[in-house]
């Protein structure tokens, strides 16, 4: 049964209202659906006014995120119908039933979710960060299921290699230890506000104090909304074991890469290398931003998506 999402998209009184338009709430409906035995929560943002260029965009969020992360981008595409589920084991969605939370399994989730909502091949698929891995691998194994593909802050190179490899291995150890410790202690470490804040400060590149407060508030509110420690560990291993470049040559459809100039997780040189391997790729680089395009620079991201879809009509 469909229900109206009455919760403020900002996550409570701490968030400044000016980061979202007044029309967003009116476009919003929250629903849930059973996919392979798991209840999945999803949000639909209807177009303010449907036109011949209105498309349905299915959004796949990043690791430890939920549908709130891409809200600023959705808000700036009022002519589009946007569907944003909380991935299984994150936000308000249940984990998979007796299945590992792997890239391949999340791809099967997309297939089941699209079937449940009767989303056809004209659906636009958008993935952010870890969602870019899931989305690209799904497209590679399901040719013709969607068109085109949009990847924001795409993970374009192996996380366990290169200068960031050591930090990634330390992060793997962090999640492994947290999963093995007694439950209360393990969850306390994973949800530690100081650790979440350090992560948030590290990724944010903006100098705007109000925007930085907004970003930190978003991470405080939603970064710890995961189902359990084991599914979180499985999802993290999936996020660092695959990348978009693994399947680049199999992406035989138009692909838009929206990259941050200062992204230290999905670096700009790796984006250029990925672009060279795509059969039909476009790269848009947003200056002055890192891995938080969806929070810091949603305006140029939305503009790039709109132009790309105009160039690749249904």
mmCIF file of N, CA, C and O in Angstrom, residues 77-135:
data_model
loop_
_atom_site.group_PDB
_atom_site.id
_atom_site.type_symbol
_atom_site.label_atom_id
_atom_site.label_comp_id
_atom_site.label_asym_id
_atom_site.label_seq_id
_atom_site.Cartn_x
_atom_site.Cartn_y
_atom_site.Cartn_z
ATOM 1 N N UNK A 77 15.711 17.803 -10.435
ATOM 2 C CA UNK A 77 15.204 17.209 -11.680
ATOM 3 C C UNK A 77 13.680 17.071 -11.573
ATOM 4 O O UNK A 77 13.126 15.970 -11.633
ATOM 5 N N UNK A 78 12.980 18.207 -11.412
ATOM 6 C CA UNK A 78 11.538 18.155 -11.141
ATOM 7 C C UNK A 78 10.710 17.647 -12.303
ATOM 8 O O UNK A 78 9.542 17.300 -12.113
ATOM 9 N N UNK A 79 11.298 17.592 -13.499
ATOM 10 C CA UNK A 79 10.559 17.094 -14.660
ATOM 11 C C UNK A 79 10.654 15.578 -14.807
ATOM 12 O O UNK A 79 10.020 14.985 -15.689
ATOM 13 N N UNK A 80 11.436 14.927 -13.941
ATOM 14 C CA UNK A 80 11.654 13.497 -14.022
ATOM 15 C C UNK A 80 10.865 12.739 -12.957
ATOM 16 O O UNK A 80 10.543 13.273 -11.901
ATOM 17 N N UNK A 81 10.571 11.477 -13.249
ATOM 18 C CA UNK A 81 10.030 10.550 -12.244
ATOM 19 C C UNK A 81 11.220 9.752 -11.711
ATOM 20 O O UNK A 81 11.885 9.039 -12.455
ATOM 21 N N UNK A 82 11.465 9.887 -10.426
ATOM 22 C CA UNK A 82 12.657 9.293 -9.832
ATOM 23 C C UNK A 82 12.243 8.304 -8.754
ATOM 24 O O UNK A 82 11.420 8.617 -7.891
ATOM 25 N N UNK A 83 12.807 7.111 -8.816
ATOM 26 C CA UNK A 83 12.502 6.054 -7.858
ATOM 27 C C UNK A 83 13.792 5.696 -7.127
ATOM 28 O O UNK A 83 14.789 5.348 -7.757
ATOM 29 N N UNK A 84 13.755 5.786 -5.782
ATOM 30 C CA UNK A 84 14.966 5.570 -5.004
ATOM 31 C C UNK A 84 14.689 4.579 -3.871
ATOM 32 O O UNK A 84 14.094 4.947 -2.857
ATOM 33 N N UNK A 85 15.103 3.328 -4.026
ATOM 34 C CA UNK A 85 14.962 2.378 -2.924
ATOM 35 C C UNK A 85 16.108 2.500 -1.929
ATOM 36 O O UNK A 85 17.210 2.950 -2.268
ATOM 37 N N UNK A 86 15.846 2.124 -0.696
ATOM 38 C CA UNK A 86 16.926 1.822 0.236
ATOM 39 C C UNK A 86 17.396 0.414 -0.116
ATOM 40 O O UNK A 86 16.580 -0.532 -0.109
ATOM 41 N N UNK A 87 18.667 0.252 -0.439
ATOM 42 C CA UNK A 87 19.160 -1.074 -0.785
ATOM 43 C C UNK A 87 18.936 -2.040 0.375
ATOM 44 O O UNK A 87 18.981 -1.639 1.546
ATOM 45 N N UNK A 88 18.697 -3.305 0.082
ATOM 46 C CA UNK A 88 18.543 -4.286 1.152
ATOM 47 C C UNK A 88 19.694 -4.227 2.156
ATOM 48 O O UNK A 88 20.859 -4.151 1.773
ATOM 49 N N UNK A 89 19.334 -4.209 3.450
ATOM 50 C CA UNK A 89 20.245 -4.127 4.593
ATOM 51 C C UNK A 89 20.632 -2.694 4.942
ATOM 52 O O UNK A 89 21.415 -2.475 5.861
ATOM 53 N N UNK A 90 20.069 -1.709 4.225
ATOM 54 C CA UNK A 90 20.356 -0.308 4.537
ATOM 55 C C UNK A 90 19.057 0.473 4.680
ATOM 56 O O UNK A 90 18.029 0.099 4.114
ATOM 57 N N UNK A 91 19.125 1.570 5.439
ATOM 58 C CA UNK A 91 17.950 2.409 5.616
ATOM 59 C C UNK A 91 16.802 1.628 6.222
ATOM 60 O O UNK A 91 16.949 0.957 7.243
ATOM 61 N N UNK A 92 15.659 1.680 5.569
ATOM 62 C CA UNK A 92 14.454 1.009 6.073
ATOM 63 C C UNK A 92 14.185 -0.332 5.407
ATOM 64 O O UNK A 92 13.115 -0.912 5.606
ATOM 65 N N UNK A 93 15.130 -0.827 4.629
ATOM 66 C CA UNK A 93 14.949 -2.099 3.917
ATOM 67 C C UNK A 93 15.574 -3.260 4.673
ATOM 68 O O UNK A 93 16.626 -3.113 5.311
ATOM 69 N N UNK A 94 14.935 -4.411 4.586
ATOM 70 C CA UNK A 94 15.446 -5.611 5.229
ATOM 71 C C UNK A 94 16.621 -6.188 4.455
ATOM 72 O O UNK A 94 16.752 -5.964 3.251
ATOM 73 N N UNK A 95 17.489 -6.952 5.118
ATOM 74 C CA UNK A 95 18.583 -7.610 4.398
ATOM 75 C C UNK A 95 18.065 -8.747 3.530
ATOM 76 O O UNK A 95 16.898 -9.145 3.634
ATOM 77 N N UNK A 96 18.948 -9.276 2.685
ATOM 78 C CA UNK A 96 18.584 -10.436 1.895
ATOM 79 C C UNK A 96 18.319 -11.631 2.810
ATOM 80 O O UNK A 96 18.920 -11.754 3.885
ATOM 81 N N UNK A 97 17.459 -12.507 2.367
ATOM 82 C CA UNK A 97 17.136 -13.706 3.126
ATOM 83 C C UNK A 97 18.128 -14.812 2.760
ATOM 84 O O UNK A 97 18.119 -15.321 1.644
ATOM 85 N N UNK A 98 19.018 -15.136 3.689
ATOM 86 C CA UNK A 98 19.971 -16.245 3.504
ATOM 87 C C UNK A 98 20.834 -16.089 2.261
ATOM 88 O O UNK A 98 21.189 -17.078 1.614
ATOM 89 N N UNK A 99 21.185 -14.850 1.914
ATOM 90 C CA UNK A 99 22.045 -14.590 0.763
ATOM 91 C C UNK A 99 23.130 -13.612 1.161
ATOM 92 O O UNK A 99 22.900 -12.698 1.966
ATOM 93 N N UNK A 100 24.313 -13.772 0.588
ATOM 94 C CA UNK A 100 25.394 -12.825 0.835
ATOM 95 C C UNK A 100 25.096 -11.507 0.136
ATOM 96 O O UNK A 100 24.552 -11.482 -0.971
ATOM 97 N N UNK A 101 25.488 -10.423 0.758
ATOM 98 C CA UNK A 101 25.265 -9.090 0.201
ATOM 99 C C UNK A 101 26.439 -8.743 -0.716
ATOM 100 O O UNK A 101 27.316 -7.954 -0.377
ATOM 101 N N UNK A 102 26.415 -9.343 -1.892
ATOM 102 C CA UNK A 102 27.484 -9.203 -2.875
ATOM 103 C C UNK A 102 27.026 -8.318 -4.025
ATOM 104 O O UNK A 102 25.837 -7.989 -4.156
ATOM 105 N N UNK A 103 27.969 -7.931 -4.871
ATOM 106 C CA UNK A 103 27.624 -7.128 -6.046
ATOM 107 C C UNK A 103 26.643 -7.886 -6.931
ATOM 108 O O UNK A 103 25.637 -7.330 -7.401
ATOM 109 N N UNK A 104 26.905 -9.167 -7.140
ATOM 110 C CA UNK A 104 26.026 -9.973 -7.997
ATOM 111 C C UNK A 104 24.626 -10.080 -7.398
ATOM 112 O O UNK A 104 23.625 -9.980 -8.104
ATOM 113 N N UNK A 105 24.549 -10.241 -6.064
ATOM 114 C CA UNK A 105 23.232 -10.361 -5.429
ATOM 115 C C UNK A 105 22.476 -9.043 -5.478
ATOM 116 O O UNK A 105 21.243 -9.029 -5.692
ATOM 117 N N UNK A 106 23.162 -7.930 -5.312
ATOM 118 C CA UNK A 106 22.489 -6.640 -5.444
ATOM 119 C C UNK A 106 22.012 -6.433 -6.879
ATOM 120 O O UNK A 106 20.993 -5.779 -7.121
ATOM 121 N N UNK A 107 22.753 -6.979 -7.846
ATOM 122 C CA UNK A 107 22.293 -6.913 -9.228
ATOM 123 C C UNK A 107 21.002 -7.687 -9.420
ATOM 124 O O UNK A 107 20.081 -7.221 -10.115
ATOM 125 N N UNK A 108 20.895 -8.854 -8.790
ATOM 126 C CA UNK A 108 19.651 -9.620 -8.873
ATOM 127 C C UNK A 108 18.515 -8.873 -8.176
ATOM 128 O O UNK A 108 17.353 -8.974 -8.582
ATOM 129 N N UNK A 109 18.868 -8.122 -7.137
ATOM 130 C CA UNK A 109 17.856 -7.294 -6.491
ATOM 131 C C UNK A 109 17.293 -6.266 -7.474
ATOM 132 O O UNK A 109 16.079 -6.050 -7.530
ATOM 133 N N UNK A 110 18.171 -5.595 -8.219
ATOM 134 C CA UNK A 110 17.687 -4.614 -9.206
ATOM 135 C C UNK A 110 16.720 -5.281 -10.172
ATOM 136 O O UNK A 110 15.649 -4.734 -10.494
ATOM 137 N N UNK A 111 17.082 -6.465 -10.640
ATOM 138 C CA UNK A 111 16.204 -7.195 -11.568
ATOM 139 C C UNK A 111 14.842 -7.463 -10.939
ATOM 140 O O UNK A 111 13.795 -7.210 -11.561
ATOM 141 N N UNK A 112 14.835 -7.945 -9.693
ATOM 142 C CA UNK A 112 13.577 -8.233 -9.020
ATOM 143 C C UNK A 112 12.777 -6.986 -8.704
ATOM 144 O O UNK A 112 11.546 -6.976 -8.821
ATOM 145 N N UNK A 113 13.457 -5.926 -8.319
ATOM 146 C CA UNK A 113 12.782 -4.674 -7.993
ATOM 147 C C UNK A 113 12.134 -4.080 -9.241
ATOM 148 O O UNK A 113 10.978 -3.627 -9.204
ATOM 149 N N UNK A 114 12.863 -4.094 -10.353
ATOM 150 C CA UNK A 114 12.297 -3.570 -11.592
ATOM 151 C C UNK A 114 11.088 -4.383 -12.039
ATOM 152 O O UNK A 114 10.090 -3.818 -12.516
ATOM 153 N N UNK A 115 11.159 -5.685 -11.877
ATOM 154 C CA UNK A 115 10.025 -6.531 -12.249
ATOM 155 C C UNK A 115 8.819 -6.241 -11.357
ATOM 156 O O UNK A 115 7.681 -6.165 -11.830
ATOM 157 N N UNK A 116 9.065 -6.052 -10.061
ATOM 158 C CA UNK A 116 7.977 -5.791 -9.125
ATOM 159 C C UNK A 116 7.271 -4.474 -9.422
ATOM 160 O O UNK A 116 6.057 -4.347 -9.221
ATOM 161 N N UNK A 117 8.023 -3.485 -9.913
ATOM 162 C CA UNK A 117 7.460 -2.168 -10.212
ATOM 163 C C UNK A 117 7.143 -2.005 -11.698
ATOM 164 O O UNK A 117 6.740 -0.916 -12.128
ATOM 165 N N UNK A 118 7.332 -3.071 -12.463
ATOM 166 C CA UNK A 118 7.058 -3.052 -13.900
ATOM 167 C C UNK A 118 7.831 -1.936 -14.604
ATOM 168 O O UNK A 118 7.293 -1.174 -15.407
ATOM 169 N N UNK A 119 9.120 -1.847 -14.304
ATOM 170 C CA UNK A 119 9.988 -0.853 -14.931
ATOM 171 C C UNK A 119 10.625 -1.462 -16.168
ATOM 172 O O UNK A 119 11.336 -2.471 -16.083
ATOM 173 N N UNK A 120 10.379 -0.862 -17.318
ATOM 174 C CA UNK A 120 10.820 -1.415 -18.586
ATOM 175 C C UNK A 120 12.183 -0.928 -19.045
ATOM 176 O O UNK A 120 12.880 -0.196 -18.317
ATOM 177 N N UNK A 121 12.572 -1.293 -20.249
ATOM 178 C CA UNK A 121 13.920 -0.995 -20.759
ATOM 179 C C UNK A 121 14.194 0.477 -21.029
ATOM 180 O O UNK A 121 15.342 0.839 -21.270
ATOM 181 N N UNK A 122 13.163 1.329 -20.984
ATOM 182 C CA UNK A 122 13.402 2.765 -21.148
ATOM 183 C C UNK A 122 13.774 3.428 -19.826
ATOM 184 O O UNK A 122 13.994 4.647 -19.774
ATOM 185 N N UNK A 123 13.853 2.631 -18.764
ATOM 186 C CA UNK A 123 14.251 3.156 -17.459
ATOM 187 C C UNK A 123 15.710 3.590 -17.491
ATOM 188 O O UNK A 123 16.571 2.892 -18.020
ATOM 189 N N UNK A 124 15.981 4.743 -16.910
ATOM 190 C CA UNK A 124 17.354 5.225 -16.746
ATOM 191 C C UNK A 124 17.877 4.679 -15.420
ATOM 192 O O UNK A 124 17.192 4.761 -14.402
ATOM 193 N N UNK A 125 19.069 4.111 -15.427
ATOM 194 C CA UNK A 125 19.661 3.596 -14.196
ATOM 195 C C UNK A 125 20.783 4.522 -13.758
ATOM 196 O O UNK A 125 21.668 4.868 -14.546
ATOM 197 N N UNK A 126 20.734 4.948 -12.498
ATOM 198 C CA UNK A 126 21.736 5.856 -11.945
ATOM 199 C C UNK A 126 22.331 5.224 -10.694
ATOM 200 O O UNK A 126 21.595 4.797 -9.800
ATOM 201 N N UNK A 127 23.660 5.176 -10.624
ATOM 202 C CA UNK A 127 24.329 4.640 -9.457
ATOM 203 C C UNK A 127 25.356 5.610 -8.919
ATOM 204 O O UNK A 127 26.080 6.243 -9.683
ATOM 205 N N UNK A 128 25.420 5.744 -7.592
ATOM 206 C CA UNK A 128 26.414 6.613 -6.962
ATOM 207 C C UNK A 128 27.402 5.775 -6.160
ATOM 208 O O UNK A 128 26.995 4.914 -5.366
ATOM 209 N N UNK A 129 28.706 5.985 -6.360
ATOM 210 C CA UNK A 129 29.759 5.338 -5.584
ATOM 211 C C UNK A 129 29.596 3.817 -5.632
ATOM 212 O O UNK A 129 29.671 3.227 -6.701
ATOM 213 N N UNK A 130 29.371 3.147 -4.492
ATOM 214 C CA UNK A 130 29.142 1.708 -4.521
ATOM 215 C C UNK A 130 27.998 1.365 -5.454
ATOM 216 O O UNK A 130 28.018 0.335 -6.146
ATOM 217 N N UNK A 131 27.003 2.246 -5.508
ATOM 218 C CA UNK A 131 25.892 2.028 -6.432
ATOM 219 C C UNK A 131 26.330 2.002 -7.881
ATOM 220 O O UNK A 131 25.684 1.370 -8.723
ATOM 221 N N UNK A 132 27.449 2.672 -8.203
ATOM 222 C CA UNK A 132 27.962 2.633 -9.579
ATOM 223 C C UNK A 132 28.485 1.254 -9.915
ATOM 224 O O UNK A 132 28.387 0.808 -11.071
ATOM 225 N N UNK A 133 29.065 0.559 -8.933
ATOM 226 C CA UNK A 133 29.539 -0.813 -9.157
ATOM 227 C C UNK A 133 28.355 -1.734 -9.398
ATOM 228 O O UNK A 133 28.322 -2.500 -10.371
ATOM 229 N N UNK A 134 27.370 -1.657 -8.508
ATOM 230 C CA UNK A 134 26.183 -2.501 -8.624
ATOM 231 C C UNK A 134 25.466 -2.251 -9.949
ATOM 232 O O UNK A 134 25.117 -3.193 -10.674
ATOM 233 N N UNK A 135 25.268 -0.971 -10.283
ATOM 234 C CA UNK A 135 24.532 -0.628 -11.496
ATOM 235 C C UNK A 135 25.265 -1.093 -12.755
ATOM 236 O O UNK A 135 24.659 -1.652 -13.671
#
